Short mmCIF file of C-alpha atoms in Angstrom, two decimals:
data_model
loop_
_atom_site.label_atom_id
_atom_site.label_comp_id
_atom_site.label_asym_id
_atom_site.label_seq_id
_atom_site.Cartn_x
_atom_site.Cartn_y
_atom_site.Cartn_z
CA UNK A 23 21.73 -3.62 -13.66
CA UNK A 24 18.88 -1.86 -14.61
CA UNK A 25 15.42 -2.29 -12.80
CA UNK A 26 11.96 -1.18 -12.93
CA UNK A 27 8.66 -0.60 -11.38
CA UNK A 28 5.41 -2.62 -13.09
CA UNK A 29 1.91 -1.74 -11.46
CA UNK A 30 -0.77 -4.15 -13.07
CA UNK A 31 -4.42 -3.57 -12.56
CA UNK A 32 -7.69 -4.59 -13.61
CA UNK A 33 -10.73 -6.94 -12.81
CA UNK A 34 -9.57 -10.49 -11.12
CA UNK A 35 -9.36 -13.80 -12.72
CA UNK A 36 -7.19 -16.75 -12.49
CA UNK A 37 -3.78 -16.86 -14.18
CA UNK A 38 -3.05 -13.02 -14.19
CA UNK A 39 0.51 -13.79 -12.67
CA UNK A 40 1.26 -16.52 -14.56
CA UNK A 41 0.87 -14.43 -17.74
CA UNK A 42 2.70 -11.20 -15.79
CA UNK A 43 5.41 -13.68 -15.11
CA UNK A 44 5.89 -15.84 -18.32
CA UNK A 45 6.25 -12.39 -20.25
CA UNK A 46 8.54 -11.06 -18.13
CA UNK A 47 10.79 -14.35 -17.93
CA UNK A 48 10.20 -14.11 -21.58
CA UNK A 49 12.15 -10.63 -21.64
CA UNK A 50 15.22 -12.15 -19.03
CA UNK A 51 13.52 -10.00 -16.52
CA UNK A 52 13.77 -11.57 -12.89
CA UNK A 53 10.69 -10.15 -10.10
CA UNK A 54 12.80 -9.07 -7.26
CA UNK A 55 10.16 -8.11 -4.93
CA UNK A 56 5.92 -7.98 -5.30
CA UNK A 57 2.78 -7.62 -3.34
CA UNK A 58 -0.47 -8.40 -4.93
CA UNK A 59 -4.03 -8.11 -3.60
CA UNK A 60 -7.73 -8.11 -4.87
CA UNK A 61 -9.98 -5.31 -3.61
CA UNK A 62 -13.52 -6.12 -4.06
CA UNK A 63 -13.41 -7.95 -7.46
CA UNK A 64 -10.26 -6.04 -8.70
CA UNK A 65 -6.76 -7.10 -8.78
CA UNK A 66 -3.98 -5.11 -7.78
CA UNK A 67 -0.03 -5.33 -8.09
CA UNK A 68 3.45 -3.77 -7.99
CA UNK A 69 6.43 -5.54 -9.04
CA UNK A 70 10.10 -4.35 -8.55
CA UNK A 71 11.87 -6.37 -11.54
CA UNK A 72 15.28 -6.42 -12.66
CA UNK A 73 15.94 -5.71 -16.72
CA UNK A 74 19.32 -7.56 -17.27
CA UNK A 75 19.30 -7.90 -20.68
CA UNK A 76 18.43 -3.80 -20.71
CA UNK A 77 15.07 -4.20 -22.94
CA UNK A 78 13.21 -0.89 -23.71
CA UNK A 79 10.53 -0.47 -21.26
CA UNK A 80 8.29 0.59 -23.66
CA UNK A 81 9.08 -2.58 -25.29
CA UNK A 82 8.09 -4.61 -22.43
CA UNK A 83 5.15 -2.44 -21.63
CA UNK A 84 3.45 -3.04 -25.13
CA UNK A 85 4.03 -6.95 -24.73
CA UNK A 86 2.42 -6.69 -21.33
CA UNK A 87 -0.33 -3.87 -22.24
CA UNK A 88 -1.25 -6.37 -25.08
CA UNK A 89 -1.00 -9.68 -22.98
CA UNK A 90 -3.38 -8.05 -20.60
CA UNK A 91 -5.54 -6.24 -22.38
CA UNK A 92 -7.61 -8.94 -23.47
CA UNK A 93 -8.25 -10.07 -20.35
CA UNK A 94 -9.22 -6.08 -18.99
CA UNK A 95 -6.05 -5.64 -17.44
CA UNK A 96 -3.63 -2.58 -17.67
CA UNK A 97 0.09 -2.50 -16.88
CA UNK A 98 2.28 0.78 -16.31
CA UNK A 99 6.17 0.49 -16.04
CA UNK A 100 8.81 3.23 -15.15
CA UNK A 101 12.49 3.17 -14.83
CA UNK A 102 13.65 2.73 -10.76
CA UNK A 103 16.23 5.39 -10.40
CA UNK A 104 19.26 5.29 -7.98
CA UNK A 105 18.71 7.92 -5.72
CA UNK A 106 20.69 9.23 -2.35
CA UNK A 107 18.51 7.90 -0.07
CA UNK A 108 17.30 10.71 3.04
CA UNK A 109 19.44 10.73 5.85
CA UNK A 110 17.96 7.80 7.86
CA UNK A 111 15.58 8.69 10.64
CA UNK A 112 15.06 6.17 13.43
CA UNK A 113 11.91 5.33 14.03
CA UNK A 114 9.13 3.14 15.89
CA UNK A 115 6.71 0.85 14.08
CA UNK A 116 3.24 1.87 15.31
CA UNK A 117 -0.90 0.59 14.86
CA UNK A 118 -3.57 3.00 14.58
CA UNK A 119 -6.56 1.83 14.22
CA UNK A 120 -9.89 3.41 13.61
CA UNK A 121 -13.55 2.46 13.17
CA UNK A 122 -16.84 4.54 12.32
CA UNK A 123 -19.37 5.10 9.85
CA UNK A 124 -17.68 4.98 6.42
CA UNK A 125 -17.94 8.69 4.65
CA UNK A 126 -15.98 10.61 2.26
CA UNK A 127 -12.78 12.48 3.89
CA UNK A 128 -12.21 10.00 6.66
CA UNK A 129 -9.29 8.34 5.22
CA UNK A 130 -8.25 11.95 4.33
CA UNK A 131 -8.31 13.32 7.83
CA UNK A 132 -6.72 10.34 9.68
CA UNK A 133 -3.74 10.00 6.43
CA UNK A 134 -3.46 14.24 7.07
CA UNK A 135 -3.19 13.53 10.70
CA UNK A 136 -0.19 10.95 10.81
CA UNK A 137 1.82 13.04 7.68
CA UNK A 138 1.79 16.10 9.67
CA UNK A 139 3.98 14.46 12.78
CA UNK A 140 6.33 13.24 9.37
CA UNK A 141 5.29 9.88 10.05
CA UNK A 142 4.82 7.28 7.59
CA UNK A 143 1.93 5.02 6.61
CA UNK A 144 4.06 1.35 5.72
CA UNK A 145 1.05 -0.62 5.32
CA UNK A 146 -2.60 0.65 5.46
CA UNK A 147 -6.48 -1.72 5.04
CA UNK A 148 -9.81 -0.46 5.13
CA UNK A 149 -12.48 -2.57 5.38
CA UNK A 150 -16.15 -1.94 4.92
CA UNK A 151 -18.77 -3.67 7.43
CA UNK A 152 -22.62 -3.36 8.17
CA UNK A 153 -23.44 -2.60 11.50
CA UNK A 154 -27.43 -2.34 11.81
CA UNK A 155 -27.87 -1.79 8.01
CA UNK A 156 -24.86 1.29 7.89
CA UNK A 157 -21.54 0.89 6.42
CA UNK A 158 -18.82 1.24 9.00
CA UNK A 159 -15.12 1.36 8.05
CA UNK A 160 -12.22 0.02 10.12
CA UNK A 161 -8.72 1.33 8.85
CA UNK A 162 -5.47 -0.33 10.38
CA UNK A 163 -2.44 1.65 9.22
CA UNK A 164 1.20 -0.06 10.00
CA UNK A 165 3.02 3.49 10.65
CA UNK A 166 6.73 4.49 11.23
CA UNK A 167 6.77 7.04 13.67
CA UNK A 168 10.02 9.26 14.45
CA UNK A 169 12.08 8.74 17.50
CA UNK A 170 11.20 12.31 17.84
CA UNK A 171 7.35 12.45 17.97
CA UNK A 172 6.51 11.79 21.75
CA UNK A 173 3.67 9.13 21.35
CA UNK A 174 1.42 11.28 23.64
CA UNK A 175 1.24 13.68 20.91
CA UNK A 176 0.66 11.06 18.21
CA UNK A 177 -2.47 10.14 19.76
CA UNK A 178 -3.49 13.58 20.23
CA UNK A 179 -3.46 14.23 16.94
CA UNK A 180 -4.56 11.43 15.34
CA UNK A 181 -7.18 11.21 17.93
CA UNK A 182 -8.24 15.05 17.59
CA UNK A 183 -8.71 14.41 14.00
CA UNK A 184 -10.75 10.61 14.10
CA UNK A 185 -13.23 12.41 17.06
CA UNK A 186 -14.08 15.51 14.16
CA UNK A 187 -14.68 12.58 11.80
CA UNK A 188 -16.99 10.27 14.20
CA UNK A 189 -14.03 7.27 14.65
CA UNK A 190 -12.93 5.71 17.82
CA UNK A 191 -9.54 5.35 17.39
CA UNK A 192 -6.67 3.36 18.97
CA UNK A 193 -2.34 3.82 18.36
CA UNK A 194 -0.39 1.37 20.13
CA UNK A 195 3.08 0.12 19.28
CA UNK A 196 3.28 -2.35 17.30
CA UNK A 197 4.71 -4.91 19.90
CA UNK A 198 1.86 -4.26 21.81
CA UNK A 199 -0.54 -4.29 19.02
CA UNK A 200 0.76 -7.96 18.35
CA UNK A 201 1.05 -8.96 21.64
CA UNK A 202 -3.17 -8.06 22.18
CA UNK A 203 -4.04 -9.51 19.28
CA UNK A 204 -1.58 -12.58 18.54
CA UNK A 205 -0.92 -12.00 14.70
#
């Protein structure tokens, strides 16, 4: 069975799933998987949909594209491939969070930080406050870090990098993380 990847963006309003899904249902398509969220004003979504019924994708595309359009949405699809998946590492679901005055390259630093340990970002929010009339950003990232990486080091290195940026920073496991703060 074939499937595919559909991202959908544009500005918010109410029944942009509804039209996603009636047009996809509308194809035989079936969502097997999705996460949707609105930044600011603007909506954002990836779908993982199955194409039994193996319609063209640029078929489905131009029946979304022009669903969408008039309501200033955009929608890109491309084939999901079956690929050998990496040998499996083991790892341990980590928090980092940071918090500082919000300026350009912070998200690059921290992001640079936690890739060069191999470790991967799962989940990731920044949100922008005012603190005494200055933005500040706090940044949660949900990372998978390698059964390898001593956790010591993690924080070193994420830490290193959030102190030359002006963030306090925090990495705890995730268990802990939970446990602290009862999500």
């Amino acid at each position: 069975m074939t499937k595919f990847v559909l991202s959908v963006i544009g500005q918010d309003k109410p029944g942009i799933l509804a039209k996603i899904s009636s047009i996809l249902f509308r194809y035989g398509c079936n969502i097997e998987d999705v996460s949707q969220t609105i930044l600011q004003t603007e909506f954002a979504s990836i779908f993982i949909v199955t194409n039994p019924k193996a319609h063209p994708l640029q078929e489905i595309g131009q029946a979304l594209n022009q669903a969408l359009g008039s309501l200033q949405l955009s929608a890109h699809l491309r084939p999901m491939t079956a690929q050998a998946s990496p040998t499996a590492v083991t790892t341990q679901p980590f928090v980092i969070t940071t918090r500082g005055v919000d300026k350009p390259g912070t998200i690059a630093a921290v992001t640079t930080a936690i890739a060069s340990l191999e470790c991967n970002v799962t989940n990731f929010r920044a949100i922008i406050t005012q603190e005494s009339g200055v933005d500040e950003m706090i940044m949660i990232f949900e990372v998978d870090v390698p059964m390898g990486v001593e956790h010591r080091r993690l924080r070193q290195i994420v830490g290193g990098a959030c102190v030359a940026h002006g963030l306090d920073s925090s990495v705890q496991h995730r268990d802990i993380f939970e446990t602290l703060h009862r999500i």
